[in-house]
Amino acid sequence: MFYVSGRQTATANTEIASVCPPVADRIPVLRGLSYTAGSTAHNAYVMGARGLTTLVSFTDAAGTTLELAKIDPGQTTAGEFEALAAGDWVCYETRYGDIEVREIASVSGSTITVAAVDRQVDVGARVWAFYNDGDLNSVQLPLAASTQVDFDNLMIPGGVNRQQGKEHVVTGVGMPLLVVVDNATNAGVLNYASFEWMESSHEYYS
């Protein structure tokens, strides 16, 4: 089973994000990535979800707030629950079953403000928390300036393994996997990110 994102770009200093949707009983794996940077080197961050919560109130299309059942669905390496904050990343399932990804603009109580959602989000919809790029659940890939960089044989699974999370191990089964590129100073192009899903029996903790 394979999933390949389309070509994505954005204005300089606007991060580029691509998400591999979750598949029940399977683990998402980033297998390839192609990126063309501008005259500034960029970094890509591959992020497994650190926590899962749900929506407690309906959000209509073009709405900008998501009220969460828990504002602290993920944990630190010490096992303490950590509240989401501005600049963190989440993704959520819409009423139609697709997945949208957003960066948090602000937090008030258990409600996060994001860029307008594209489609309606129902009560009970799953919301996955990735927190900030560069956090404990991130694998960083350097992207050299003024060239196309192709990673053709990656094997980066979703979830948070023992080396990353210490006391906070998160299974990658049934979870999405997020790729965020900082796209700093000079705009670049994410040509594609390719993913596959492996069987949950292949999961490992190192």
GROMACS .gro file of C-alpha atoms in nm:
model
  206
    1MET     CA    1   0.000   0.000   0.000
    2PHE     CA    2   0.151   0.332  -0.108
    3TYR     CA    3   0.059   0.698  -0.079
    4VAL     CA    4   0.239   0.983  -0.262
    5SER     CA    5   0.176   1.350  -0.196
    6GLY     CA    6   0.148   1.601  -0.479
    7ARG     CA    7   0.380   1.891  -0.556
    8GLN     CA    8   0.362   2.163  -0.290
    9THR     CA    9   0.513   2.507  -0.253
   10ALA     CA   10   0.453   2.818  -0.044
   11THR     CA   11   0.584   3.170  -0.006
   12ALA     CA   12   0.915   3.201   0.177
   13ASN     CA   13   0.897   3.150   0.555
   14THR     CA   14   0.562   2.970   0.523
   15GLU     CA   15   0.616   2.608   0.621
   16ILE     CA   16   0.517   2.332   0.380
   17ALA     CA   17   0.333   2.039   0.537
   18SER     CA   18   0.231   1.701   0.397
   19VAL     CA   19   0.052   1.429   0.593
   20CYS     CA   20   0.020   1.056   0.533
   21PRO     CA   21  -0.331   0.955   0.643
   22PRO     CA   22  -0.382   0.681   0.902
   23VAL     CA   23  -0.478   0.328   0.806
   24ALA     CA   24  -0.626   0.096   1.067
   25ASP     CA   25  -0.385  -0.169   1.202
   26ARG     CA   26  -0.095  -0.036   0.996
   27ILE     CA   27   0.206   0.188   1.058
   28PRO     CA   28   0.287   0.476   0.820
   29VAL     CA   29   0.644   0.489   0.691
   30LEU     CA   30   0.817   0.767   0.496
   31ARG     CA   31   1.004   0.593   0.212
   32GLY     CA   32   1.104   0.881  -0.016
   33LEU     CA   33   1.119   1.258  -0.039
   34SER     CA   34   1.219   1.499  -0.316
   35TYR     CA   35   1.271   1.867  -0.246
   36THR     CA   36   1.411   2.161  -0.443
   37ALA     CA   37   1.542   2.437  -0.219
   38GLY     CA   38   1.595   2.800  -0.311
   39SER     CA   39   1.921   2.977  -0.236
   40THR     CA   40   1.884   2.897   0.135
   41ALA     CA   41   1.926   2.551   0.282
   42HIS     CA   42   1.609   2.415   0.440
   43ASN     CA   43   1.521   2.135   0.681
   44ALA     CA   44   1.246   1.875   0.665
   45TYR     CA   45   1.107   1.728   0.985
   46VAL     CA   46   0.937   1.387   0.987
   47MET     CA   47   0.701   1.375   1.282
   48GLY     CA   48   0.509   1.090   1.440
   49ALA     CA   49   0.199   1.179   1.641
   50ARG     CA   50   0.265   1.218   2.013
   51GLY     CA   51  -0.096   1.206   2.123
   52LEU     CA   52  -0.460   1.173   2.025
   53THR     CA   53  -0.769   1.364   2.137
   54THR     CA   54  -1.115   1.435   1.994
   55LEU     CA   55  -1.330   1.733   1.903
   56VAL     CA   56  -1.608   1.825   2.149
   57SER     CA   57  -1.793   2.079   1.936
   58PHE     CA   58  -1.877   2.098   1.566
   59THR     CA   59  -1.659   2.319   1.343
   60ASP     CA   60  -1.812   2.435   1.016
   61ALA     CA   61  -1.618   2.480   0.692
   62ALA     CA   62  -1.407   2.799   0.709
   63GLY     CA   63  -1.417   2.789   1.090
   64THR     CA   64  -1.096   2.872   1.271
   65THR     CA   65  -1.141   2.714   1.614
   66LEU     CA   66  -1.127   2.353   1.730
   67GLU     CA   67  -1.244   2.272   2.083
   68LEU     CA   68  -1.057   1.968   2.209
   69ALA     CA   69  -1.147   1.712   2.472
   70LYS     CA   70  -0.787   1.735   2.600
   71ILE     CA   71  -0.542   2.020   2.544
   72ASP     CA   72  -0.255   1.798   2.664
   73PRO     CA   73  -0.280   1.470   2.469
   74GLY     CA   74   0.095   1.410   2.447
   75GLN     CA   75   0.364   1.352   2.706
   76THR     CA   76   0.722   1.463   2.768
   77THR     CA   77   1.016   1.223   2.792
   78ALA     CA   78   0.950   1.218   3.168
   79GLY     CA   79   0.594   1.101   3.108
   80GLU     CA   80   0.430   1.432   3.205
   81PHE     CA   81   0.135   1.551   2.999
   82GLU     CA   82   0.220   1.853   2.782
   83ALA     CA   83  -0.027   2.120   2.670
   84LEU     CA   84  -0.040   2.221   2.307
   85ALA     CA   85   0.086   2.572   2.228
   86ALA     CA   86   0.105   2.822   1.943
   87GLY     CA   87   0.336   2.692   1.672
   88ASP     CA   88   0.252   2.327   1.735
   89TRP     CA   89   0.111   2.105   1.460
   90VAL     CA   90  -0.210   1.903   1.461
   91CYS     CA   91  -0.410   1.714   1.205
   92TYR     CA   92  -0.775   1.613   1.221
   93GLU     CA   93  -1.028   1.410   1.029
   94THR     CA   94  -1.308   1.596   0.855
   95ARG     CA   95  -1.671   1.492   0.830
   96TYR     CA   96  -1.587   1.340   0.491
   97GLY     CA   97  -1.306   1.120   0.618
   98ASP     CA   98  -1.007   1.307   0.478
   99ILE     CA   99  -0.724   1.451   0.688
  100GLU     CA  100  -0.627   1.818   0.715
  101VAL     CA  101  -0.314   1.951   0.882
  102ARG     CA  102  -0.280   2.287   1.058
  103GLU     CA  103  -0.031   2.484   1.266
  104ILE     CA  104  -0.177   2.626   1.586
  105ALA     CA  105  -0.200   3.006   1.589
  106SER     CA  106  -0.314   3.042   1.950
  107VAL     CA  107  -0.461   2.849   2.244
  108SER     CA  108  -0.737   2.949   2.486
  109GLY     CA  109  -0.833   2.689   2.745
  110SER     CA  110  -0.905   2.371   2.549
  111THR     CA  111  -0.970   2.556   2.220
  112ILE     CA  112  -0.706   2.601   1.951
  113THR     CA  113  -0.719   2.860   1.674
  114VAL     CA  114  -0.593   2.756   1.330
  115ALA     CA  115  -0.614   2.871   0.969
  116ALA     CA  116  -0.967   2.820   0.835
  117VAL     CA  117  -1.059   2.454   0.796
  118ASP     CA  118  -1.148   2.343   0.445
  119ARG     CA  119  -1.429   2.104   0.537
  120GLN     CA  120  -1.667   2.046   0.828
  121VAL     CA  121  -1.528   1.870   1.136
  122ASP     CA  122  -1.776   1.667   1.344
  123VAL     CA  123  -1.804   1.622   1.718
  124GLY     CA  124  -1.591   1.321   1.810
  125ALA     CA  125  -1.350   1.365   1.518
  126ARG     CA  126  -1.000   1.246   1.595
  127VAL     CA  127  -0.729   1.511   1.638
  128TRP     CA  128  -0.364   1.404   1.640
  129ALA     CA  129  -0.102   1.617   1.815
  130PHE     CA  130   0.249   1.641   1.668
  131TYR     CA  131   0.366   1.941   1.872
  132ASN     CA  132   0.657   2.146   1.734
  133ASP     CA  133   0.897   2.053   1.455
  134GLY     CA  134   1.231   1.965   1.605
  135ASP     CA  135   1.068   1.813   1.916
  136LEU     CA  136   1.144   1.468   2.055
  137ASN     CA  137   0.927   1.299   1.789
  138SER     CA  138   1.108   1.459   1.492
  139VAL     CA  139   1.363   1.318   1.249
  140GLN     CA  140   1.544   1.601   1.070
  141LEU     CA  141   1.648   1.578   0.705
  142PRO     CA  142   1.886   1.852   0.575
  143LEU     CA  143   1.797   2.001   0.236
  144ALA     CA  144   2.091   2.169   0.060
  145ALA     CA  145   2.051   2.513  -0.100
  146SER     CA  146   1.994   2.567  -0.472
  147THR     CA  147   1.958   2.201  -0.562
  148GLN     CA  148   1.710   1.916  -0.578
  149VAL     CA  149   1.760   1.667  -0.296
  150ASP     CA  150   1.619   1.317  -0.341
  151PHE     CA  151   1.589   1.066  -0.058
  152ASP     CA  152   1.497   0.738  -0.227
  153ASN     CA  153   1.540   0.472   0.039
  154LEU     CA  154   1.410   0.612   0.367
  155MET     CA  155   1.256   0.399   0.641
  156ILE     CA  156   1.111   0.641   0.898
  157PRO     CA  157   0.806   0.494   1.074
  158GLY     CA  158   0.533   0.677   1.259
  159GLY     CA  159   0.499   0.678   1.635
  160VAL     CA  160   0.752   0.768   1.905
  161ASN     CA  161   1.013   0.503   1.981
  162ARG     CA  162   1.197   0.443   2.307
  163GLN     CA  163   1.507   0.638   2.203
  164GLN     CA  164   1.296   0.944   2.123
  165GLY     CA  165   1.031   0.930   2.391
  166LYS     CA  166   1.212   0.766   2.687
  167GLU     CA  167   0.912   0.721   2.919
  168HIS     CA  168   0.668   0.827   2.647
  169VAL     CA  169   0.650   0.559   2.379
  170VAL     CA  170   0.364   0.598   2.128
  171THR     CA  171   0.259   0.325   1.890
  172GLY     CA  172   0.250   0.423   1.524
  173VAL     CA  173  -0.038   0.186   1.451
  174GLY     CA  174  -0.338   0.362   1.299
  175MET     CA  175  -0.161   0.699   1.324
  176PRO     CA  176  -0.082   0.960   1.056
  177LEU     CA  177   0.274   1.071   0.975
  178LEU     CA  178   0.363   1.436   0.915
  179VAL     CA  179   0.639   1.597   0.706
  180VAL     CA  180   0.705   1.969   0.765
  181VAL     CA  181   0.964   2.176   0.573
  182ASP     CA  182   1.070   2.508   0.725
  183ASN     CA  183   1.093   2.676   0.379
  184ALA     CA  184   1.300   2.955   0.531
  185THR     CA  185   1.409   3.279   0.361
  186ASN     CA  186   1.388   3.157  -0.001
  187ALA     CA  187   1.091   2.951  -0.116
  188GLY     CA  188   1.140   2.587  -0.212
  189VAL     CA  189   0.927   2.310  -0.361
  190LEU     CA  190   0.830   1.977  -0.207
  191ASN     CA  191   0.821   1.770  -0.525
  192TYR     CA  192   0.677   1.469  -0.345
  193ALA     CA  193   0.679   1.267  -0.026
  194SER     CA  194   0.614   0.895  -0.068
  195PHE     CA  195   0.479   0.674   0.209
  196GLU     CA  196   0.378   0.317   0.261
  197TRP     CA  197   0.198   0.138   0.543
  198MET     CA  198   0.350  -0.169   0.704
  199GLU     CA  199   0.172  -0.429   0.911
  200SER     CA  200   0.149  -0.358   1.281
  201SER     CA  201   0.330  -0.684   1.361
  202HIS     CA  202   0.644  -0.519   1.216
  203GLU     CA  203   0.646  -0.243   1.474
  204TYR     CA  204   0.950  -0.220   1.696
  205TYR     CA  205   1.075  -0.017   1.990
  206SER     CA  206   1.446   0.056   2.010
   0.00000   0.00000   0.00000
